[in-house]
Coordinates of C-alpha atoms in Angstrom, one line a residue:
M1 CA 23.4 22.2 -6.3
D2 CA 26.6 21.7 -4.8
L3 CA 27.9 20.5 -1.0
F4 CA 28.1 24.2 -0.3
S5 CA 25.4 25.6 -1.9
L6 CA 22.9 22.9 -0.2
L7 CA 24.7 23.4 3.7
F8 CA 24.3 27.4 3.0
L9 CA 20.3 26.6 2.1
Y10 CA 20.4 24.6 5.3
L11 CA 21.9 26.7 8.1
L12 CA 19.7 29.5 6.4
S13 CA 16.1 28.1 6.9
L14 CA 17.9 26.6 10.1
S15 CA 18.1 29.5 11.5
I16 CA 15.3 31.4 10.3
Y17 CA 13.5 28.3 11.6
L18 CA 14.6 28.9 15.2
L19 CA 14.0 32.7 15.0
F20 CA 10.1 33.4 13.6
L21 CA 8.8 29.4 13.2
R22 CA 9.9 27.7 16.3
P23 CA 6.9 26.4 18.4
Y24 CA 6.2 28.3 21.6
P25 CA 3.8 27.6 24.0
N26 CA 0.1 27.9 23.8
Q27 CA 0.7 28.5 19.9
P28 CA -1.7 25.9 18.3
K29 CA 0.1 22.6 17.5
I30 CA 1.0 22.4 13.5
T31 CA 0.1 18.9 11.8
G32 CA 1.3 17.8 8.8
F33 CA 4.7 16.9 7.6
K34 CA 7.1 19.9 9.2
S35 CA 8.5 22.0 7.0
Y36 CA 11.3 24.5 6.4
P37 CA 11.6 27.4 3.7
L38 CA 13.6 26.4 0.9
L39 CA 13.9 22.9 1.8
G40 CA 10.3 21.9 2.7
T41 CA 10.2 18.3 3.7
L42 CA 13.5 17.6 2.8
P43 CA 15.7 17.5 6.0
E44 CA 12.7 15.0 7.4
F45 CA 12.2 12.9 4.6
L46 CA 16.3 12.2 5.0
K47 CA 15.9 11.9 8.7
N48 CA 12.7 9.1 7.9
R49 CA 13.2 7.2 4.6
H50 CA 14.7 4.4 5.7
R51 CA 11.0 4.3 8.2
F52 CA 8.8 5.6 5.5
L53 CA 5.8 3.8 5.4
D54 CA 5.5 4.1 9.9
W55 CA 6.8 7.9 9.7
T56 CA 4.0 9.1 7.1
T57 CA 1.8 6.9 8.7
G58 CA 2.3 8.6 12.6
V59 CA 1.8 11.9 10.4
L60 CA -1.2 11.0 8.3
S61 CA -3.3 9.5 11.6
A62 CA -2.6 13.1 13.6
T63 CA -3.7 15.3 10.3
P64 CA -7.1 15.6 11.1
S65 CA -8.6 14.6 7.5
N66 CA -5.5 11.9 7.3
T67 CA -4.2 13.6 4.7
A68 CA -1.1 16.1 4.1
V69 CA 1.0 18.2 1.8
F70 CA 4.4 17.0 1.0
R71 CA 7.4 19.2 -0.5
R72 CA 10.4 19.0 -1.5
P73 CA 13.1 21.1 -3.3
G74 CA 13.2 20.0 -7.6
K75 CA 9.2 21.0 -7.9
V76 CA 8.4 17.8 -5.9
H77 CA 4.7 18.7 -4.2
G78 CA 2.3 16.7 -3.5
I79 CA -0.2 15.4 -1.0
I80 CA -0.4 11.9 0.7
T81 CA -3.7 10.4 1.9
A82 CA -5.3 7.8 3.9
N83 CA -8.7 9.3 3.5
P84 CA -10.9 7.2 1.6
A85 CA -12.8 9.9 0.2
N86 CA -10.2 11.7 -1.4
V87 CA -8.5 7.7 -2.9
E88 CA -12.3 7.6 -4.4
H89 CA -12.1 10.9 -5.8
V90 CA -8.6 10.4 -6.9
L91 CA -9.2 6.4 -8.2
K92 CA -13.0 6.9 -9.6
T93 CA -15.0 10.3 -9.4
N94 CA -12.0 12.1 -11.1
F95 CA -10.1 9.3 -12.8
E96 CA -9.1 11.1 -15.8
N97 CA -7.5 14.3 -13.9
Y98 CA -5.2 11.4 -12.0
P99 CA -2.8 8.7 -14.9
K100 CA -0.1 7.6 -13.7
G101 CA 1.7 10.7 -15.0
T102 CA 5.4 11.2 -16.5
K103 CA 7.7 11.2 -13.9
F104 CA 6.3 8.3 -12.0
I105 CA 6.2 6.4 -15.3
S106 CA 9.7 7.4 -16.2
L107 CA 10.9 6.2 -12.9
L108 CA 9.5 2.9 -13.5
E109 CA 10.1 2.9 -17.5
D110 CA 14.0 0.9 -17.3
F111 CA 12.3 -2.4 -15.8
L112 CA 8.2 -1.9 -16.3
G113 CA 8.6 -0.7 -20.0
R114 CA 5.3 0.7 -20.7
G115 CA 3.6 -2.8 -19.4
I116 CA -0.3 -2.1 -18.2
F117 CA 1.2 -1.2 -14.3
N118 CA 3.8 1.9 -16.3
S119 CA 1.4 3.3 -18.9
D120 CA -1.8 5.9 -19.3
G121 CA -4.1 6.2 -21.9
D122 CA -4.6 4.5 -25.2
L123 CA -1.4 1.8 -24.5
W124 CA -2.9 1.5 -21.1
R125 CA -6.7 0.6 -22.3
V126 CA -5.8 -1.8 -25.2
Q127 CA -3.7 -4.1 -22.5
R128 CA -6.7 -3.8 -20.2
K129 CA -9.0 -4.7 -22.7
T130 CA -7.3 -7.6 -23.8
A131 CA -6.3 -8.8 -20.3
S132 CA -9.9 -8.7 -19.0
Y133 CA -11.2 -10.4 -21.9
E134 CA -9.2 -13.3 -20.4
F135 CA -9.6 -12.8 -16.4
N136 CA -13.3 -12.5 -17.0
T137 CA -13.2 -16.7 -18.7
K138 CA -14.2 -19.6 -16.9
S139 CA -11.5 -21.8 -18.7
L140 CA -9.1 -19.1 -17.0
R141 CA -10.7 -19.8 -13.3
N142 CA -10.6 -23.3 -13.5
F143 CA -6.8 -23.8 -15.4
V144 CA -5.6 -20.8 -12.5
I145 CA -7.0 -23.5 -9.4
D146 CA -5.8 -27.1 -11.4
T147 CA -2.5 -25.1 -12.1
A148 CA -1.9 -24.5 -8.5
T149 CA -3.4 -27.7 -7.6
V150 CA -0.5 -29.7 -9.0
E151 CA 1.9 -26.9 -8.2
I152 CA 1.1 -27.9 -4.2
R153 CA 0.9 -31.2 -4.1
T154 CA 3.8 -32.1 -6.8
R155 CA 6.5 -29.5 -5.5
L156 CA 5.1 -27.8 -2.3
V157 CA 4.0 -30.5 0.0
P158 CA 7.1 -32.5 -1.0
I159 CA 9.2 -29.7 0.0
L160 CA 8.0 -29.2 3.6
E161 CA 7.6 -32.8 3.9
K162 CA 11.4 -33.5 4.0
A163 CA 12.0 -30.1 6.0
A164 CA 9.9 -31.7 8.6
E165 CA 12.5 -34.9 8.5
S166 CA 15.1 -33.0 7.7
G167 CA 14.3 -30.2 10.3
R168 CA 15.7 -27.5 7.9
V169 CA 14.8 -23.9 8.5
L170 CA 12.9 -22.4 5.6
D171 CA 12.7 -19.3 4.2
V172 CA 8.6 -19.2 3.6
Q173 CA 8.9 -16.0 1.8
D174 CA 11.3 -17.3 -0.6
M175 CA 9.7 -20.3 -1.1
L176 CA 6.4 -18.6 -2.0
E177 CA 7.9 -16.4 -4.6
R178 CA 9.2 -19.6 -6.4
F179 CA 5.8 -20.7 -6.1
A180 CA 4.2 -17.9 -7.6
F181 CA 6.6 -17.6 -10.2
D182 CA 6.3 -21.1 -11.2
N183 CA 2.4 -20.4 -10.7
I184 CA 2.0 -17.2 -13.4
C185 CA 4.8 -18.4 -16.1
K186 CA 2.5 -21.5 -16.6
V187 CA -1.0 -19.4 -16.2
A188 CA 0.1 -16.4 -17.8
F189 CA 2.9 -18.0 -20.9
N190 CA 2.4 -21.7 -20.7
V191 CA 5.7 -21.7 -19.1
D192 CA 7.8 -24.2 -16.6
P193 CA 10.3 -22.6 -14.9
G194 CA 10.7 -25.4 -12.3
C195 CA 11.7 -22.6 -9.7
L196 CA 10.0 -24.5 -6.8
G197 CA 11.7 -28.0 -8.5
G198 CA 14.0 -30.4 -6.0
D199 CA 14.7 -28.3 -3.4
G200 CA 13.3 -25.5 -4.0
T201 CA 16.5 -23.7 -4.6
A202 CA 16.3 -23.6 -8.7
G203 CA 16.2 -20.4 -11.3
G204 CA 18.2 -18.5 -8.5
E205 CA 19.9 -15.9 -11.2
F206 CA 16.3 -14.7 -12.5
M207 CA 14.8 -14.9 -9.3
R208 CA 17.5 -12.5 -7.1
A209 CA 17.7 -10.1 -10.6
F210 CA 14.0 -9.5 -10.7
E211 CA 14.2 -9.0 -7.0
E212 CA 16.9 -6.6 -7.7
A213 CA 15.7 -4.5 -10.0
A214 CA 12.2 -4.6 -8.4
T215 CA 14.2 -2.9 -5.2
L216 CA 16.7 -0.9 -7.0
S217 CA 13.9 0.9 -9.2
S218 CA 11.3 1.7 -6.5
G219 CA 14.4 3.2 -4.2
R220 CA 14.5 5.5 -6.8
F221 CA 11.6 7.3 -5.4
M222 CA 14.1 7.8 -2.5
Y223 CA 16.6 9.8 -3.4
A224 CA 17.0 13.2 -2.0
F225 CA 16.8 14.9 -5.1
H226 CA 14.7 13.6 -8.4
H227 CA 17.3 13.9 -11.0
L228 CA 20.0 11.8 -9.4
Y229 CA 19.6 8.5 -10.8
K230 CA 19.7 9.8 -14.4
I231 CA 23.1 11.0 -13.4
K232 CA 23.9 7.9 -11.8
K233 CA 22.5 5.7 -14.6
Y234 CA 24.6 8.4 -17.2
F235 CA 27.6 7.1 -16.0
N236 CA 27.0 3.7 -15.3
M237 CA 27.6 4.0 -11.6
G238 CA 26.7 2.4 -8.2
S239 CA 22.7 1.0 -8.0
E240 CA 22.3 1.8 -11.7
H241 CA 25.1 0.4 -12.6
K242 CA 23.8 -3.2 -10.6
L243 CA 20.1 -2.1 -12.0
M244 CA 20.5 -2.2 -16.0
K245 CA 22.4 -5.7 -15.0
S246 CA 19.6 -7.1 -12.9
I247 CA 17.4 -5.5 -16.2
A248 CA 19.2 -7.0 -19.0
T249 CA 19.1 -10.9 -17.0
V250 CA 15.1 -10.2 -16.1
H251 CA 14.9 -9.1 -20.2
E252 CA 16.6 -11.6 -21.4
F253 CA 14.4 -14.3 -19.6
A254 CA 11.4 -12.5 -21.2
D255 CA 12.4 -12.6 -24.5
K256 CA 13.1 -16.3 -24.7
I257 CA 8.9 -16.5 -23.3
I258 CA 8.2 -14.5 -26.3
K259 CA 10.4 -16.2 -28.9
S260 CA 8.9 -19.4 -27.6
R261 CA 5.5 -18.5 -28.1
M262 CA 5.0 -16.6 -31.2
E263 CA 7.2 -20.0 -32.6
E264 CA 3.8 -21.8 -31.3
K265 CA 1.6 -19.4 -32.0
S266 CA 0.1 -21.0 -34.8
E267 CA -0.6 -24.5 -32.9
N268 CA -1.3 -22.6 -29.8
K269 CA -3.9 -20.0 -30.4
D270 CA -5.3 -18.2 -27.6
E271 CA -4.5 -20.7 -25.1
D272 CA -3.0 -18.6 -22.5
L273 CA -2.4 -14.9 -21.9
L274 CA 0.5 -14.1 -24.0
S275 CA -0.7 -15.6 -27.0
R276 CA -3.9 -13.2 -26.6
F277 CA -1.5 -10.4 -26.4
I278 CA 0.5 -11.5 -30.0
G279 CA -2.6 -12.1 -31.4
T280 CA -2.9 -7.9 -30.7
D281 CA -1.6 -6.3 -33.8
K282 CA -0.8 -3.3 -32.2
M283 CA 1.8 -5.1 -29.9
S284 CA 5.7 -4.5 -30.6
T285 CA 8.1 -7.7 -29.1
E286 CA 9.2 -4.6 -26.9
L287 CA 5.8 -4.0 -25.7
L288 CA 5.2 -8.0 -25.1
R289 CA 8.5 -8.0 -23.2
D290 CA 6.9 -5.4 -20.7
V291 CA 3.3 -7.8 -20.8
V292 CA 5.2 -10.5 -19.6
I293 CA 7.3 -8.8 -17.1
S294 CA 4.0 -7.2 -16.1
F295 CA 2.4 -10.5 -15.2
I296 CA 5.2 -11.9 -13.4
L297 CA 5.2 -8.5 -10.6
A298 CA 1.7 -9.3 -10.2
G299 CA 1.8 -12.9 -10.2
R300 CA 4.9 -13.6 -8.4
D301 CA 5.7 -10.4 -5.3
T302 CA 2.0 -9.7 -4.8
T303 CA 0.3 -12.8 -3.7
S304 CA 3.7 -14.1 -1.9
S305 CA 3.9 -11.1 0.2
A306 CA 0.2 -11.4 1.3
L307 CA 0.8 -15.6 2.4
T308 CA 4.1 -14.4 3.6
W309 CA 3.3 -11.6 6.3
F310 CA -0.4 -14.0 6.9
F311 CA 1.6 -17.0 8.0
W312 CA 3.9 -14.8 10.0
V313 CA 0.7 -13.2 12.2
L314 CA -0.6 -16.4 12.4
A315 CA 1.9 -17.7 14.6
S316 CA 1.5 -15.3 17.2
N317 CA -2.5 -16.2 17.1
P318 CA -3.2 -19.8 17.4
E319 CA -7.4 -18.9 18.3
V320 CA -7.3 -18.0 14.6
E321 CA -5.5 -20.7 13.6
K322 CA -7.7 -23.3 14.9
K323 CA -11.0 -21.8 13.7
I324 CA -9.6 -21.6 10.0
L325 CA -9.2 -25.5 10.6
N326 CA -12.0 -25.7 12.4
E327 CA -13.5 -24.3 9.2
L328 CA -11.7 -26.3 6.8
E329 CA -12.4 -29.7 8.9
T330 CA -16.3 -28.8 8.3
I331 CA -15.6 -28.1 4.5
R332 CA -14.0 -31.5 4.5
N333 CA -16.6 -33.6 6.2
R334 CA -19.3 -31.7 4.4
N335 CA -18.0 -33.0 1.3
A336 CA -16.6 -36.2 1.7
K337 CA -12.8 -35.1 1.3
R338 CA -9.7 -36.2 3.0
I339 CA -6.8 -33.9 4.0
G340 CA -4.5 -33.6 1.2
D341 CA -7.4 -33.4 -1.5
A342 CA -7.7 -30.4 -3.9
Y343 CA -10.2 -28.1 -2.9
S344 CA -13.3 -27.1 -6.1
F345 CA -13.7 -23.2 -6.7
E346 CA -16.9 -24.0 -4.8
E347 CA -15.5 -25.2 -1.9
L348 CA -12.9 -22.3 -1.8
R349 CA -15.7 -20.1 -2.0
E350 CA -17.0 -21.9 1.5
M351 CA -13.9 -20.6 3.2
H352 CA -15.2 -17.3 4.4
Y353 CA -13.1 -17.3 7.7
L354 CA -9.6 -18.0 6.3
H355 CA -10.2 -15.1 3.4
A356 CA -11.0 -12.9 6.6
A357 CA -8.1 -13.8 8.4
I358 CA -5.8 -13.5 4.7
S359 CA -8.1 -10.0 4.0
E360 CA -7.0 -8.9 7.7
A361 CA -3.5 -9.3 7.0
M362 CA -3.5 -7.7 3.8
R363 CA -5.4 -4.7 5.7
L364 CA -2.4 -4.6 8.0
Y365 CA 0.8 -5.6 5.6
P366 CA -0.7 -4.7 2.1
P367 CA 1.6 -5.8 -0.6
V368 CA 1.4 -3.1 -2.6
P369 CA 1.8 -0.9 1.0
V370 CA 1.6 2.9 -1.8
D371 CA 0.3 4.0 -5.1
T372 CA 0.6 7.6 -6.9
K373 CA -0.7 9.6 -9.4
A374 CA -0.1 12.4 -11.1
C375 CA -2.3 15.7 -11.5
L376 CA -3.3 16.6 -14.7
N377 CA -5.3 20.3 -13.6
D378 CA -6.1 21.9 -10.4
D379 CA -8.4 19.8 -8.0
V380 CA -9.5 20.3 -4.3
M381 CA -10.4 16.9 -2.8
P382 CA -13.7 15.7 -1.2
D383 CA -11.6 17.0 2.2
G384 CA -10.8 20.3 0.9
T385 CA -7.3 19.8 0.2
F386 CA -6.0 22.0 -2.6
V387 CA -3.4 19.7 -5.5
A388 CA -2.2 22.0 -8.1
K389 CA -1.7 20.8 -11.8
E390 CA 1.5 18.5 -11.9
W391 CA 1.4 17.7 -8.3
F392 CA 1.6 13.9 -7.6
V393 CA -1.0 12.3 -5.4
T394 CA 0.2 9.2 -2.8
Y395 CA -2.7 7.2 -1.4
H396 CA -1.0 5.0 1.6
T397 CA -2.5 1.6 1.7
Y398 CA -0.4 0.6 4.3
A399 CA -1.7 3.8 6.9
M400 CA -5.1 3.1 5.9
G401 CA -5.5 -0.2 7.5
R402 CA -4.1 1.7 10.5
M403 CA -6.6 4.7 10.9
E404 CA -8.6 4.7 13.5
S405 CA -10.9 7.2 11.4
I406 CA -11.5 4.2 9.1
W407 CA -11.3 0.9 11.4
G408 CA -12.1 2.2 15.1
S409 CA -9.5 2.2 18.0
D410 CA -8.7 -1.5 17.5
C411 CA -7.1 -0.7 14.1
C412 CA -3.6 -1.8 14.8
E413 CA -4.9 -4.9 16.3
Y414 CA -5.0 -8.6 14.1
K415 CA -8.8 -9.4 14.1
P416 CA -10.4 -11.3 11.5
D417 CA -13.9 -11.1 12.8
R418 CA -14.0 -7.8 12.2
W419 CA -14.5 -9.1 8.1
L420 CA -17.8 -11.5 9.0
E421 CA -21.3 -10.4 8.6
N422 CA -22.5 -10.2 11.9
G423 CA -23.8 -13.6 13.5
T424 CA -24.1 -14.5 9.8
G425 CA -20.5 -16.1 9.7
F426 CA -20.0 -14.8 5.2
C427 CA -17.5 -12.6 4.9
R428 CA -18.4 -9.2 3.9
Q429 CA -17.2 -7.2 0.5
E430 CA -15.5 -4.2 2.2
S431 CA -15.5 -0.8 0.1
P432 CA -12.3 -0.8 -2.1
F433 CA -12.0 2.6 -1.4
R434 CA -11.4 2.1 2.6
F435 CA -9.2 -1.1 1.8
P436 CA -7.6 -0.5 -1.7
V437 CA -5.5 -3.4 -1.6
F438 CA -6.1 -4.4 -4.8
H439 CA -6.3 -0.9 -5.8
A440 CA -9.8 0.2 -7.0
G441 CA -11.7 2.1 -10.1
P442 CA -11.4 1.5 -13.6
R443 CA -7.9 0.2 -12.8
M444 CA -9.1 -2.3 -10.2
C445 CA -6.8 -5.5 -9.8
L446 CA -8.0 -8.1 -12.8
G447 CA -6.5 -11.0 -11.1
K448 CA -8.4 -10.2 -7.6
D449 CA -10.5 -13.3 -7.6
M450 CA -7.9 -15.7 -8.7
A451 CA -5.1 -14.4 -6.1
Y452 CA -8.2 -15.1 -3.6
N453 CA -8.7 -18.2 -5.0
Q454 CA -5.0 -19.7 -4.8
M455 CA -4.1 -17.9 -1.5
K456 CA -7.2 -20.0 -0.1
S457 CA -5.5 -23.1 -2.2
I458 CA -2.5 -22.6 -0.6
A459 CA -3.2 -21.7 2.7
A460 CA -5.4 -24.1 3.6
S461 CA -3.3 -26.9 1.8
V462 CA -0.5 -25.7 4.3
M463 CA -2.5 -25.6 7.3
E464 CA -4.1 -28.7 7.3
R465 CA -0.9 -30.9 6.8
F466 CA 1.9 -28.7 8.8
E467 CA 2.2 -26.8 11.7
F468 CA 5.1 -23.8 11.1
D469 CA 7.3 -23.0 13.3
V470 CA 8.6 -19.0 13.0
Q471 CA 12.5 -19.0 14.6
G472 CA 12.7 -15.5 16.6
D473 CA 10.6 -13.3 17.7
K474 CA 7.0 -13.9 17.1
E475 CA 5.5 -10.5 18.8
T476 CA 7.7 -7.8 17.3
S477 CA 6.9 -7.3 13.6
P478 CA 9.8 -7.9 11.5
G479 CA 11.2 -5.4 9.3
H480 CA 9.9 -4.8 5.8
L481 CA 11.9 -4.2 2.5
L482 CA 9.8 -1.1 0.7
S483 CA 10.5 -2.6 -2.7
L484 CA 7.8 -2.2 -5.6
T485 CA 6.1 -4.3 -3.1
L486 CA 6.0 -4.9 0.7
R487 CA 8.8 -7.4 1.3
M488 CA 9.9 -9.5 4.8
K489 CA 13.5 -8.3 5.4
G490 CA 15.6 -11.1 6.3
G491 CA 12.8 -13.4 4.8
L492 CA 10.4 -16.2 7.3
A493 CA 12.3 -18.5 9.2
V494 CA 10.4 -21.9 9.9
K495 CA 10.9 -24.6 11.5
V496 CA 8.3 -27.1 9.7
R497 CA 6.4 -30.2 11.4
E498 CA 3.8 -32.1 10.3
R499 CA 0.0 -31.5 11.5
C500 CA -1.3 -34.2 14.1
M501 CA -4.5 -34.1 13.3
G502 CA -6.7 -36.3 16.1

């Protein structure tokens, strides 16, 4: 469709709207996405895609069931929902009817291939079964805690000490991404890339390539016309040219890891996650590469995103910070620990208020803000919304954290106490369909407990010894970059001070 045809259709639809569809006084209010003849939601989408999360959150909060139909030219039809009953229906009750789907998979296939986050059917089940066996072992749990402890003591703390001495401004987001990248590579592949070594600026080429690949891949979902990225890819132009270059760097890194592990296979059988996948006969070298990239994405981008927003929100909530420090002091005294001593798995489990504070930050700033499935056969949601075959269904985790219908009138406020059982001080388990930060149903995140333990280890160790002075406005939420995860635009700049403990 050329520019003239598009302009003609727009003017025609605008004329029809002004003549027949424009709201008049006393006309009932129409909720949901504003839709135009022929163009559907496209004009509103183009106007608001730079603020997609906040725009769609506003629309969903104004609809009776927090669900709205979304239509664009090119058969891009579907629904976006922030309704827990609908989420449970899609992720659990009618799971088989809602796979990732070919459209979603094709958009991310260049980057993620057919790894566990971008596959369906038997291919997904094989990867899920292989990974779930390892994630359920006590040895992995202990290894994760030990690995994080070493990384905190030998790399993270020294960098923060140097920054405190010199007065240098640190980007917490970048630092946490490097930490998480080193950590997941050790746990999953038995490889130490040393990205947080020295002054914390090593491994820059891969880090930049991975971020760019993730951001540009997710950007394909924001094109006005679904197939436009294929034209740019065919002619190797613009963002698609940058994407292919970034992916080549990521693939080269992953291929090196696989080659190294396969050479050591006989000596290190089943010592890490990758070794177990290598031992699976159904895994080609290409699929192993997809597995590596998926683990890096899961281990690096999600926990670092969650902690970045956690440290930012903590800066404007000193009363929460004080409660966390009091809890840590109580645990230390009870177990005869000194500041700087590593926390055991049992001690991490005692950190109920810290667990609540991190959960509350993820409620408002979920690492994966939206997720999309495809509908195989016509269906009706629990709230009565019809979903046709081949429509998409997006559940909006970011919006769900801001729904009064789920969290009450104070839904936009940061209140960790909402997670505590009345009078007990224990952090309660929330329904994953009200709080789908780690997804839910058969595709529930296998690394949920591992992620919480790692985040609590980092937060406790950092908060006991250091204070972060966030640079800039502490009250206004920073902009975000809608990549495959919710990254903070421009990073989180802080000055570090050593904490004076009385």
